Structure formats: C-alpha cells, structure tokens
Amino acid sequence: MSNTKKTVLLFDKYANIYQEKFMDVSLYHKSLDILCNNIINENAKVLELACGPGNLTNYILQKRPNINILATDLAPNMLDLAKKNNPSAHFQLLDCKNISQLNTNFDAIICGFGFPYLSKKEAIQFIKDSSLILNPNGILYLSTIEDDNKKSGYRKGSNGDEMYMNFHEASYIEKALKLNNFEILELDRVVTQNKNQTITDLIIIAQNKVT
C-alpha cells in the first residue's frame, strides 16, 4: 500500500478527532489575514488543497464571505466534515498532486496542511503546477513543517498508528518559487512545543508574477 493511501485511511479513521484538535487556527491568524488582504478580487476564486475539516476555509470565509472557495481533500470523511463546517463553499475529492488536471484558473491557492505528505520532488512540482493555474498576480499560500528533508520518515502517533511525514527546507522551496516566477511577499515561522519537541511551521505567501 502506498504512503498516500495509508495517509488517507488514517485521516478518514481519525477525522473527528482531527477536527476537535485543529479547528482552532489562531496560530495562523496573522498569515491568513495577510493572505486575505492580498486577494484583491472581491469575488475571487480560491482553491484549497488538503482542506481537512475545513478549518482554514472557515476562517477565510469569516474574513472574506464573498470569496468562492473550492476546498479539496483526498479523505472522504474529512470532506464530509468540511461541508458541514462551510455550507457556502464548494468541495471536490482531489489529490493535491493532480491540480494540473483542473480546467480552471484561480486568484489564490492555499496548501496549509498538504506539504508534509508530499516528497521534496512532489512539493517542487506542486509549486510549478500552481504557477500554471494561478491568474496573474495570484497568491500562493504554503505551510509546512520545517526541518532537514533527510529526516523524513514514518512517525508514530499517540494512537499507535504510523504515518509517513515529509519535512521541508525553506531553501529549496524559495528556489522553486523564484524559478516559477513567484515573488515572496511574506515568510514567517510559527514555533510550538509538542511532547518536549520543538516544531517549526514554515509559512510562505507568494505572488505569481507571470503576465
């Protein structure tokens, strides 16, 4: 069974627990506010990948209720929760590795929780694919756990289940963004403690400068 399939099964299994733990996105309010302020179009089309229970979509729609959000995830149970939490949004079952298959362009793309499940190669490809479906001056919001990519591997959760986690480095993400004509508007880090471990979330907001 592939790492992706294992991850989807686990997120389906623990969807309700995940919702209880992560619906509060106050740690990300600063960066999400910057994102909202940089989406110029009042009725912008926004794509969210790996939306989970719709926690980011929920906050964004509170700030910008006229935005048209297509929220996507690969776990059906997560999508069911996201629909309940965001009745005005649109939803689709989608692997974030397949965004090039979408036949439309967007004013913003959000991938707040998907990068830990993408390899380095897949993350770089995602940035390239995003540049092709973003409108000129469109905004890309990325968040990932920052650490040495070589430390990527299986991690055991408190429930005993193992999940493959990819860690990413700012250096190659920034390089990929610049190679694909993005201008970085904001780079921030959110540091938290979890079971005596320091976790650094890297958050990057970039603008598509392709004309």
XYZ file of C-alpha atoms in Angstrom, residues 6-191:
186
model
C -2.126 4.804 4.137
C -2.366 8.506 4.978
C -5.872 8.802 3.526
C -7.070 5.785 5.525
C -5.703 7.269 8.751
C -7.248 10.689 8.132
C -10.573 9.017 7.393
C -10.268 6.985 10.587
C -9.443 9.941 12.826
C -11.324 12.742 11.028
C -13.476 13.682 14.029
C -10.516 13.680 16.423
C -8.540 15.828 13.978
C -11.433 18.277 13.788
C -11.624 18.599 17.572
C -7.887 19.245 17.791
C -7.264 21.544 14.837
C -10.377 23.627 14.076
C -8.817 26.469 16.068
C -6.391 28.134 13.644
C -5.481 31.105 15.845
C -1.767 30.301 15.427
C -2.169 31.129 11.740
C -4.381 34.228 12.001
C -1.521 36.596 11.155
C -0.574 34.840 7.915
C -4.190 34.153 6.941
C -5.022 37.836 7.397
C -2.100 38.738 5.129
C -3.415 36.236 2.592
C -6.917 37.717 2.698
C -5.582 41.257 2.364
C -3.627 40.305 -0.762
C -6.569 38.719 -2.566
C -7.736 41.781 -4.487
C -10.754 40.461 -6.379
C -13.884 40.798 -4.202
C -15.358 37.586 -5.658
C -12.066 35.781 -6.055
C -11.844 32.114 -6.996
C -9.764 30.291 -4.383
C -8.523 26.697 -4.361
C -7.674 24.988 -1.085
C -5.771 21.702 -1.086
C -5.749 19.157 1.770
C -8.536 21.153 3.426
C -9.195 18.614 6.190
C -12.309 19.567 8.186
C -12.334 22.995 6.532
C -10.641 24.922 9.317
C -8.765 27.370 7.076
C -11.727 27.755 4.720
C -13.919 28.569 7.712
C -11.626 31.360 8.901
C -11.140 32.809 5.417
C -14.887 32.906 4.737
C -15.419 34.746 8.016
C -12.977 37.395 6.783
C -13.966 37.365 3.102
C -17.504 35.940 2.776
C -17.778 36.790 -0.939
C -14.832 34.624 -1.933
C -15.662 31.495 -3.951
C -13.703 28.627 -2.410
C -13.218 25.186 -3.896
C -11.950 23.127 -0.947
C -10.418 19.754 -1.759
C -9.090 16.752 0.113
C -8.318 13.106 -0.570
C -10.051 11.784 2.560
C -13.861 11.496 2.106
C -14.610 11.758 5.831
C -12.624 14.990 6.035
C -14.598 16.410 3.125
C -17.873 15.481 4.834
C -16.827 17.469 7.911
C -15.628 20.391 5.783
C -19.013 20.557 4.042
C -20.822 20.734 7.386
C -18.466 23.437 8.650
C -18.639 25.510 5.445
C -22.028 25.172 3.737
C -21.328 28.064 1.341
C -18.109 26.585 -0.088
C -17.693 24.047 -2.883
C -15.935 20.720 -2.434
C -14.158 18.109 -4.502
C -12.246 14.893 -3.837
C -8.786 15.682 -5.192
C -5.168 14.688 -4.679
C -3.075 17.846 -4.427
C -0.551 16.178 -6.749
C -3.159 16.402 -9.524
C -4.040 20.106 -9.601
C -2.812 20.369 -13.187
C -5.933 18.392 -14.160
C -8.229 21.220 -13.063
C -9.607 23.066 -16.072
C -9.830 26.477 -14.461
C -7.646 29.217 -13.039
C -7.680 30.709 -9.560
C -6.905 34.002 -7.848
C -5.373 32.184 -4.877
C -4.211 28.680 -3.951
C -3.919 27.541 -0.347
C -1.990 24.477 0.758
C -1.863 24.858 4.519
C -1.515 21.245 5.579
C -0.576 19.251 2.479
C 3.205 19.600 2.192
C 4.062 17.096 4.975
C 2.534 14.449 2.700
C 4.464 15.483 -0.412
C 8.038 14.442 -1.118
C 10.620 17.102 -1.976
C 10.173 16.341 -5.681
C 6.371 16.461 -5.393
C 6.468 19.739 -3.437
C 8.612 21.385 -6.112
C 6.280 20.069 -8.830
C 3.286 21.405 -6.882
C 4.785 24.898 -6.961
C 5.295 24.633 -10.725
C 1.747 23.347 -11.262
C 0.359 26.149 -9.080
C 2.051 28.783 -11.227
C 0.217 27.418 -14.271
C -3.300 27.621 -12.804
C -2.913 30.878 -10.884
C -4.081 34.071 -12.533
C -1.501 36.848 -12.979
C -0.743 38.348 -9.550
C -2.493 35.371 -7.939
C -1.490 34.409 -4.415
C 0.007 31.107 -3.218
C -0.143 30.237 0.498
C 2.091 27.396 1.686
C 2.701 25.974 5.135
C 4.890 23.032 6.106
C 6.887 21.577 8.965
C 10.418 22.913 8.535
C 13.326 20.547 9.142
C 16.062 18.669 7.317
C 14.367 16.824 4.449
C 16.559 13.790 5.179
C 14.714 13.341 8.486
C 11.508 12.484 6.609
C 10.076 9.085 7.501
C 7.429 7.232 9.443
C 6.231 8.798 12.689
C 4.092 7.011 15.258
C 1.167 8.973 16.690
C -0.333 8.768 20.176
C -2.847 6.254 18.807
C -0.050 3.910 17.760
C -0.603 4.305 14.013
C 2.339 5.204 11.789
C 2.236 7.882 9.105
C 4.940 8.982 6.679
C 5.898 12.624 7.272
C 7.954 14.769 4.923
C 9.963 17.651 6.324
C 10.876 20.511 4.024
C 13.561 23.187 3.919
C 12.976 26.857 3.173
C 15.972 26.984 0.807
C 14.603 24.723 -1.922
C 11.030 25.953 -1.538
C 12.187 29.551 -2.023
C 14.308 28.494 -5.002
C 11.363 26.689 -6.628
C 9.127 29.712 -6.108
C 11.619 32.067 -7.746
C 12.233 29.673 -10.651
C 8.485 29.673 -11.313
C 8.162 33.475 -11.282
C 6.787 33.910 -7.782
C 7.644 36.881 -5.609
C 7.708 36.066 -1.896
C 5.516 38.541 -0.016
C 5.769 37.002 3.439
C 7.906 34.339 5.099
C 7.081 33.523 8.692
C 7.682 30.777 11.219
C 5.391 29.569 13.991
C 7.169 27.603 16.725
